PDB file of C-alpha atoms in Angstrom:
ATOM      1  CA  TYR A 105     -47.603  -9.366  31.037  1.00 38.00           C
ATOM      2  CA  ASP A 106     -43.877  -9.433  31.684  1.00 40.00           C
ATOM      3  CA  THR A 107     -41.764 -10.762  28.816  1.00 39.00           C
ATOM      4  CA  ARG A 108     -38.705 -10.628  31.053  1.00 39.00           C
ATOM      5  CA  SER A 109     -39.934 -13.543  33.116  1.00 45.00           C
ATOM      6  CA  MET A 110     -39.382 -17.179  32.296  1.00 46.00           C
ATOM      7  CA  LYS A 111     -40.466 -20.220  34.228  1.00 50.00           C
ATOM      8  CA  THR A 112     -37.563 -22.665  34.238  1.00 49.00           C
ATOM      9  CA  SER A 113     -39.014 -25.323  36.539  1.00 60.00           C
ATOM     10  CA  GLU A 114     -40.976 -28.334  35.324  1.00 84.00           C
ATOM     11  CA  LEU A 115     -44.375 -27.548  33.865  1.00 92.00           C
ATOM     12  CA  SER A 116     -47.455 -28.158  35.969  1.00 93.00           C
ATOM     13  CA  ARG A 117     -50.082 -30.614  34.732  1.00 94.00           C
ATOM     14  CA  VAL A 118     -52.203 -27.813  33.287  1.00 95.00           C
ATOM     15  CA  GLU A 119     -49.202 -26.153  31.642  1.00 95.00           C
ATOM     16  CA  ALA A 120     -48.174 -29.478  30.095  1.00 95.00           C
ATOM     17  CA  GLU A 121     -51.715 -29.845  28.758  1.00 96.00           C
ATOM     18  CA  VAL A 122     -51.472 -26.365  27.232  1.00 97.00           C
ATOM     19  CA  LEU A 123     -48.196 -27.329  25.557  1.00 97.00           C
ATOM     20  CA  GLU A 124     -49.768 -30.453  24.086  1.00 96.00           C
ATOM     21  CA  GLU A 125     -52.883 -28.605  22.915  1.00 97.00           C
ATOM     22  CA  TYR A 126     -50.834 -25.794  21.434  1.00 97.00           C
ATOM     23  CA  ARG A 127     -48.558 -28.158  19.522  1.00 97.00           C
ATOM     24  CA  LYS A 128     -51.637 -29.704  17.892  1.00 96.00           C
ATOM     25  CA  GLN A 129     -52.975 -26.357  16.670  1.00 96.00           C
ATOM     26  CA  VAL A 130     -49.727 -25.029  15.203  1.00 97.00           C
ATOM     27  CA  LEU A 131     -49.719 -24.717  11.415  1.00 95.00           C
ATOM     28  CA  VAL A 132     -47.000 -26.995  10.043  1.00 96.00           C
ATOM     29  CA  PRO A 133     -45.991 -26.579   6.376  1.00 95.00           C
ATOM     30  CA  ALA A 134     -46.400 -29.587   4.100  1.00 93.00           C
ATOM     31  CA  LYS A 135     -42.783 -29.247   2.960  1.00 93.00           C
ATOM     32  CA  LYS A 136     -39.770 -28.351   5.070  1.00 93.00           C
ATOM     33  CA  SER A 137     -37.331 -25.635   4.006  1.00 91.00           C
ATOM     34  CA  LYS A 138     -34.258 -26.854   2.101  1.00 90.00           C
ATOM     35  CA  ARG A 139     -32.031 -25.279   4.729  1.00 93.00           C
ATOM     36  CA  GLN A 140     -33.461 -25.276   8.231  1.00 97.00           C
ATOM     37  CA  PHE A 141     -33.357 -22.025  10.187  1.00 97.00           C
ATOM     38  CA  LEU A 142     -34.647 -20.306  13.315  1.00 98.00           C
ATOM     39  CA  LEU A 143     -36.215 -16.880  12.852  1.00 98.00           C
ATOM     40  CA  ALA A 144     -35.960 -14.477  15.789  1.00 98.00           C
ATOM     41  CA  PRO A 145     -37.753 -11.115  15.560  1.00 98.00           C
ATOM     42  CA  VAL A 146     -36.939  -8.166  17.786  1.00 97.00           C
ATOM     43  CA  GLY A 147     -39.701  -5.623  18.307  1.00 95.00           C
ATOM     44  CA  PHE A 148     -41.948  -4.349  21.059  1.00 93.00           C
ATOM     45  CA  VAL A 149     -45.625  -5.101  21.528  1.00 91.00           C
ATOM     46  CA  GLY A 150     -47.632  -3.509  18.731  1.00 92.00           C
ATOM     47  CA  SER A 151     -44.669  -3.205  16.377  1.00 95.00           C
ATOM     48  CA  GLY A 152     -46.057  -5.731  13.877  1.00 95.00           C
ATOM     49  CA  LYS A 153     -44.001  -8.868  14.565  1.00 96.00           C
ATOM     50  CA  SER A 154     -46.970 -11.202  14.063  1.00 95.00           C
ATOM     51  CA  THR A 155     -47.917  -9.521  10.781  1.00 95.00           C
ATOM     52  CA  VAL A 156     -44.363  -9.723   9.447  1.00 97.00           C
ATOM     53  CA  LEU A 157     -44.030 -13.402  10.384  1.00 98.00           C
ATOM     54  CA  ARG A 158     -47.386 -14.330   8.843  1.00 97.00           C
ATOM     55  CA  GLU A 159     -46.442 -12.596   5.585  1.00 97.00           C
ATOM     56  CA  LEU A 160     -43.022 -14.247   5.513  1.00 97.00           C
ATOM     57  CA  GLN A 161     -44.696 -17.599   6.162  1.00 97.00           C
ATOM     58  CA  LYS A 162     -46.568 -17.202   2.845  1.00 96.00           C
ATOM     59  CA  LYS A 163     -43.200 -17.219   1.069  1.00 96.00           C
ATOM     60  CA  LEU A 164     -41.122 -19.577   3.213  1.00 97.00           C
ATOM     61  CA  PRO A 165     -41.980 -22.888   4.908  1.00 97.00           C
ATOM     62  CA  PHE A 166     -41.637 -22.483   8.657  1.00 98.00           C
ATOM     63  CA  VAL A 167     -43.585 -22.991  11.862  1.00 98.00           C
ATOM     64  CA  ILE A 168     -44.590 -19.990  14.006  1.00 98.00           C
ATOM     65  CA  VAL A 169     -44.734 -20.450  17.765  1.00 98.00           C
ATOM     66  CA  SER A 170     -46.508 -17.595  19.518  1.00 97.00           C
ATOM     67  CA  ALA A 171     -46.172 -16.531  23.145  1.00 96.00           C
ATOM     68  CA  ASP A 172     -49.452 -14.591  22.955  1.00 93.00           C
ATOM     69  CA  GLU A 173     -51.421 -17.581  21.642  1.00 96.00           C
ATOM     70  CA  ILE A 174     -50.066 -19.611  24.544  1.00 97.00           C
ATOM     71  CA  ARG A 175     -50.984 -16.852  27.011  1.00 94.00           C
ATOM     72  CA  LYS A 176     -54.542 -17.016  25.718  1.00 94.00           C
ATOM     73  CA  LEU A 177     -54.706 -20.778  26.336  1.00 96.00           C
ATOM     74  CA  LEU A 178     -53.299 -20.298  29.835  1.00 96.00           C
ATOM     75  CA  LYS A 179     -55.805 -17.559  30.627  1.00 93.00           C
ATOM     76  CA  GLU A 180     -58.700 -19.729  29.446  1.00 94.00           C
ATOM     77  CA  ARG A 181     -57.652 -22.198  32.143  1.00 94.00           C
ATOM     78  CA  GLY A 182     -57.340 -19.569  34.847  1.00 93.00           C
ATOM     79  CA  GLU A 183     -53.535 -19.772  34.804  1.00 93.00           C
ATOM     80  CA  GLY A 184     -51.008 -16.954  34.969  1.00 91.00           C
ATOM     81  CA  TYR A 185     -48.539 -16.187  32.193  1.00 91.00           C
ATOM     82  CA  ASP A 186     -45.306 -17.177  33.948  1.00 91.00           C
ATOM     83  CA  ALA A 187     -44.878 -20.356  31.900  1.00 94.00           C
ATOM     84  CA  ALA A 188     -45.823 -18.833  28.516  1.00 95.00           C
ATOM     85  CA  HIS A 189     -42.287 -18.470  27.204  1.00 95.00           C
ATOM     86  CA  GLU A 190     -41.170 -21.842  28.541  1.00 96.00           C
ATOM     87  CA  ILE A 191     -44.094 -23.479  26.737  1.00 97.00           C
ATOM     88  CA  MET A 192     -43.312 -21.507  23.570  1.00 97.00           C
ATOM     89  CA  PHE A 193     -39.656 -22.522  23.605  1.00 97.00           C
ATOM     90  CA  ARG A 194     -40.530 -26.163  24.257  1.00 97.00           C
ATOM     91  CA  ALA A 195     -42.981 -26.118  21.353  1.00 97.00           C
ATOM     92  CA  GLY A 196     -40.369 -24.492  19.125  1.00 98.00           C
ATOM     93  CA  GLU A 197     -37.767 -27.054  20.146  1.00 97.00           C
ATOM     94  CA  TYR A 198     -40.183 -29.892  19.374  1.00 97.00           C
ATOM     95  CA  PHE A 199     -40.761 -28.698  15.811  1.00 98.00           C
ATOM     96  CA  ALA A 200     -37.108 -27.782  15.252  1.00 98.00           C
ATOM     97  CA  ARG A 201     -36.006 -31.275  16.269  1.00 97.00           C
ATOM     98  CA  GLN A 202     -38.512 -32.634  13.724  1.00 96.00           C
ATOM     99  CA  GLY A 203     -36.577 -30.735  11.062  1.00 97.00           C
ATOM    100  CA  ASP A 204     -38.927 -27.778  10.692  1.00 97.00           C
ATOM    101  CA  SER A 205     -37.731 -24.197  10.519  1.00 98.00           C
ATOM    102  CA  VAL A 206     -39.185 -22.222  13.421  1.00 98.00           C
ATOM    103  CA  ALA A 207     -40.056 -18.559  14.004  1.00 98.00           C
ATOM    104  CA  TYR A 208     -40.615 -17.205  17.518  1.00 98.00           C
ATOM    105  CA  ASP A 209     -43.480 -14.728  17.676  1.00 98.00           C
ATOM    106  CA  THR A 210     -42.173 -12.780  20.648  1.00 96.00           C
ATOM    107  CA  HIS A 211     -39.708  -9.974  21.334  1.00 95.00           C
ATOM    108  CA  CYS A 212     -36.469 -11.962  21.164  1.00 96.00           C
ATOM    109  CA  GLY A 213     -34.243  -9.044  22.148  1.00 93.00           C
ATOM    110  CA  ARG A 214     -33.585 -10.270  25.685  1.00 93.00           C
ATOM    111  CA  THR A 215     -30.368 -11.934  26.754  1.00 94.00           C
ATOM    112  CA  TRP A 216     -32.014 -15.095  28.094  1.00 94.00           C
ATOM    113  CA  LYS A 217     -34.124 -15.527  24.954  1.00 96.00           C
ATOM    114  CA  LYS A 218     -31.102 -14.993  22.720  1.00 96.00           C
ATOM    115  CA  GLU A 219     -29.153 -17.607  24.656  1.00 96.00           C
ATOM    116  CA  ARG A 220     -32.030 -20.087  24.522  1.00 96.00           C
ATOM    117  CA  ILE A 221     -32.461 -19.695  20.753  1.00 98.00           C
ATOM    118  CA  GLU A 222     -28.741 -19.818  19.995  1.00 97.00           C
ATOM    119  CA  ARG A 223     -28.266 -22.891  22.192  1.00 97.00           C
ATOM    120  CA  LEU A 224     -30.941 -24.767  20.243  1.00 98.00           C
ATOM    121  CA  ALA A 225     -29.433 -23.629  16.928  1.00 98.00           C
ATOM    122  CA  GLU A 226     -26.068 -24.999  18.008  1.00 98.00           C
ATOM    123  CA  GLU A 227     -27.563 -28.303  19.152  1.00 97.00           C
ATOM    124  CA  ILE A 228     -29.336 -28.943  15.844  1.00 97.00           C
ATOM    125  CA  SER A 229     -26.607 -27.341  13.705  1.00 97.00           C
ATOM    126  CA  THR A 230     -28.747 -24.666  12.106  1.00 97.00           C
ATOM    127  CA  ARG A 231     -28.687 -20.907  11.725  1.00 96.00           C
ATOM    128  CA  VAL A 232     -30.539 -18.085  13.478  1.00 98.00           C
ATOM    129  CA  PHE A 233     -31.807 -15.201  11.364  1.00 98.00           C
ATOM    130  CA  TRP A 234     -32.390 -12.082  13.445  1.00 98.00           C
ATOM    131  CA  ILE A 235     -34.912  -9.564  12.104  1.00 97.00           C
ATOM    132  CA  GLN A 236     -35.896  -6.200  13.535  1.00 97.00           C
ATOM    133  CA  VAL A 237     -39.454  -4.876  13.425  1.00 97.00           C
ATOM    134  CA  HIS A 238     -39.141  -1.188  14.136  1.00 96.00           C
ATOM    135  CA  PRO A 239     -41.938   1.197  13.089  1.00 96.00           C
ATOM    136  CA  PRO A 240     -42.258   4.753  14.474  1.00 96.00           C
ATOM    137  CA  GLU A 241     -43.604   4.967  18.016  1.00 95.00           C
ATOM    138  CA  GLU A 242     -46.714   6.805  16.802  1.00 96.00           C
ATOM    139  CA  TYR A 243     -47.615   3.732  14.723  1.00 95.00           C
ATOM    140  CA  ILE A 244     -47.340   1.471  17.777  1.00 95.00           C
ATOM    141  CA  ILE A 245     -49.370   3.798  20.020  1.00 95.00           C
ATOM    142  CA  GLN A 246     -52.147   4.136  17.441  1.00 94.00           C
ATOM    143  CA  LYS A 247     -52.215   0.373  16.954  1.00 92.00           C
ATOM    144  CA  LEU A 248     -52.487  -0.247  20.697  1.00 93.00           C
ATOM    145  CA  ARG A 249     -55.315   2.286  20.934  1.00 92.00           C
ATOM    146  CA  ALA A 250     -57.230   0.438  18.227  1.00 89.00           C
ATOM    147  CA  TYR A 251     -56.466  -3.039  19.579  1.00 80.00           C
ATOM    148  CA  PRO A 252     -59.523  -4.997  20.824  1.00 78.00           C
ATOM    149  CA  HIS A 253     -58.400  -5.379  24.443  1.00 69.00           C
ATOM    150  CA  THR A 254     -60.309  -8.488  25.388  1.00 72.00           C
ATOM    151  CA  TRP A 255     -57.733 -10.559  27.288  1.00 75.00           C
ATOM    152  CA  LEU A 256     -54.058  -9.668  26.817  1.00 81.00           C
ATOM    153  CA  PHE A 257     -54.331  -6.190  28.320  1.00 85.00           C
ATOM    154  CA  ARG A 258     -56.968  -4.718  30.603  1.00 86.00           C
ATOM    155  CA  ASN A 259     -57.459  -1.637  28.440  1.00 90.00           C
ATOM    156  CA  VAL A 260     -55.644   0.845  26.197  1.00 91.00           C
ATOM    157  CA  ALA A 261     -53.828   2.508  29.092  1.00 91.00           C
ATOM    158  CA  HIS A 262     -52.516  -0.860  30.288  1.00 91.00           C
ATOM    159  CA  ALA A 263     -51.295  -1.734  26.778  1.00 90.00           C
ATOM    160  CA  ILE A 264     -49.456   1.567  26.344  1.00 92.00           C
ATOM    161  CA  GLU A 265     -47.988   1.339  29.842  1.00 92.00           C
ATOM    162  CA  ASN A 266     -46.732  -2.158  29.020  1.00 88.00           C
ATOM    163  CA  TYR A 267     -45.104  -0.963  25.798  1.00 90.00           C
ATOM    164  CA  ARG A 268     -43.379   2.013  27.435  1.00 92.00           C
ATOM    165  CA  GLY A 269     -42.184  -0.108  30.349  1.00 89.00           C
ATOM    166  CA  HIS A 270     -40.542  -2.635  28.062  1.00 86.00           C
ATOM    167  CA  LYS A 271     -39.086   0.091  25.874  1.00 88.00           C
ATOM    168  CA  ALA A 272     -37.486   1.699  28.938  1.00 84.00           C
ATOM    169  CA  GLY A 273     -36.023  -1.651  29.981  1.00 81.00           C
ATOM    170  CA  ASP A 274     -34.729  -2.603  26.535  1.00 86.00           C
ATOM    171  CA  GLU A 275     -31.318  -4.273  26.631  1.00 84.00           C
ATOM    172  CA  HIS A 276     -30.130  -2.913  23.241  1.00 84.00           C
ATOM    173  CA  LEU A 277     -28.423  -6.145  22.285  1.00 88.00           C
ATOM    174  CA  ALA A 278     -25.997  -5.989  19.379  1.00 89.00           C
ATOM    175  CA  LEU A 279     -27.628  -8.453  17.001  1.00 95.00           C
ATOM    176  CA  PRO A 280     -26.735  -9.270  13.379  1.00 95.00           C
ATOM    177  CA  PHE A 281     -30.068  -8.275  11.813  1.00 97.00           C
ATOM    178  CA  ILE A 282     -30.489  -9.459   8.243  1.00 96.00           C
ATOM    179  CA  CYS A 283     -33.219  -6.854   7.713  1.00 95.00           C
ATOM    180  CA  THR A 284     -35.284  -4.208   9.485  1.00 96.00           C
ATOM    181  CA  PHE A 285     -39.010  -3.935   8.848  1.00 97.00           C
ATOM    182  CA  ASP A 286     -41.151  -0.826   9.140  1.00 97.00           C
ATOM    183  CA  PRO A 287     -44.789  -2.015   8.825  1.00 96.00           C
ATOM    184  CA  SER A 288     -45.994   1.599   8.771  1.00 96.00           C
ATOM    185  CA  ARG A 289     -44.538   2.108   5.295  1.00 96.00           C
ATOM    186  CA  ALA A 290     -46.451   1.485   2.072  1.00 96.00           C
ATOM    187  CA  ASP A 291     -43.808  -0.888   0.676  1.00 96.00           C
ATOM    188  CA  VAL A 292     -44.307  -3.681   3.214  1.00 95.00           C
ATOM    189  CA  GLU A 293     -44.676  -6.288   0.464  1.00 96.00           C
ATOM    190  CA  LYS A 294     -41.290  -5.289  -0.958  1.00 97.00           C
ATOM    191  CA  GLN A 295     -39.735  -5.490   2.523  1.00 97.00           C
ATOM    192  CA  ILE A 296     -41.173  -8.989   2.954  1.00 97.00           C
ATOM    193  CA  GLU A 297     -39.924 -10.219  -0.422  1.00 97.00           C
ATOM    194  CA  GLU A 298     -36.427  -8.851   0.148  1.00 96.00           C
ATOM    195  CA  ALA A 299     -36.236 -10.512   3.559  1.00 97.00           C
ATOM    196  CA  ALA A 300     -37.542 -13.816   2.201  1.00 97.00           C
ATOM    197  CA  GLU A 301     -34.869 -13.791  -0.491  1.00 96.00           C
ATOM    198  CA  ARG A 302     -32.124 -13.127   2.057  1.00 96.00           C
ATOM    199  CA  ILE A 303     -33.319 -16.033   4.165  1.00 96.00           C
ATOM    200  CA  ARG A 304     -33.521 -18.332   1.124  1.00 94.00           C
ATOM    201  CA  SER A 305     -29.985 -17.421   0.091  1.00 91.00           C
ATOM    202  CA  GLY A 306     -28.646 -17.668   3.643  1.00 85.00           C
ATOM    203  CA  ALA A 307     -27.439 -14.060   3.535  1.00 61.00           C
TER     204      ALA A 307
END
């Protein structure tokens, strides 16, 4: 799939149905965070973004919207992935406007994604926390080799090709990361707790 693409036109009927279905299955915390925030991870496929966000979610109340989960729903309906990010951003906007903090489970290190997230933050008067998920390349390659390639990628070679293609096209945006995670290290729990505390304190 191509994370550089974004469908900006109106959603088709099927895509709108996917948005509605996805919104219903998103885990919404019982309590909202005292200070609302948007959480934007930067990291390539296989880096561990989903793992980091799920662990942070155990310590902080926020909603996760996932581009990959939306891709799966689109594929089940025989649709392409062009609208995946548009659906994700619309879902995130819905929850953010309800007062929930929102984390985007996608590689947010693209100019158009950064602009979309920052525009929403400005509209609802909240803050964006940028986090980097950056393990060694060997960790990512090994993870992609072990990944059960049932729908997102055709096979291991396709997954690795996708990773290397996006790495080569990285924009290297200068972002104010509040922390950098390395999921390959043994102290992941400590990394998670330190990041959660920085988000709580608004650091």
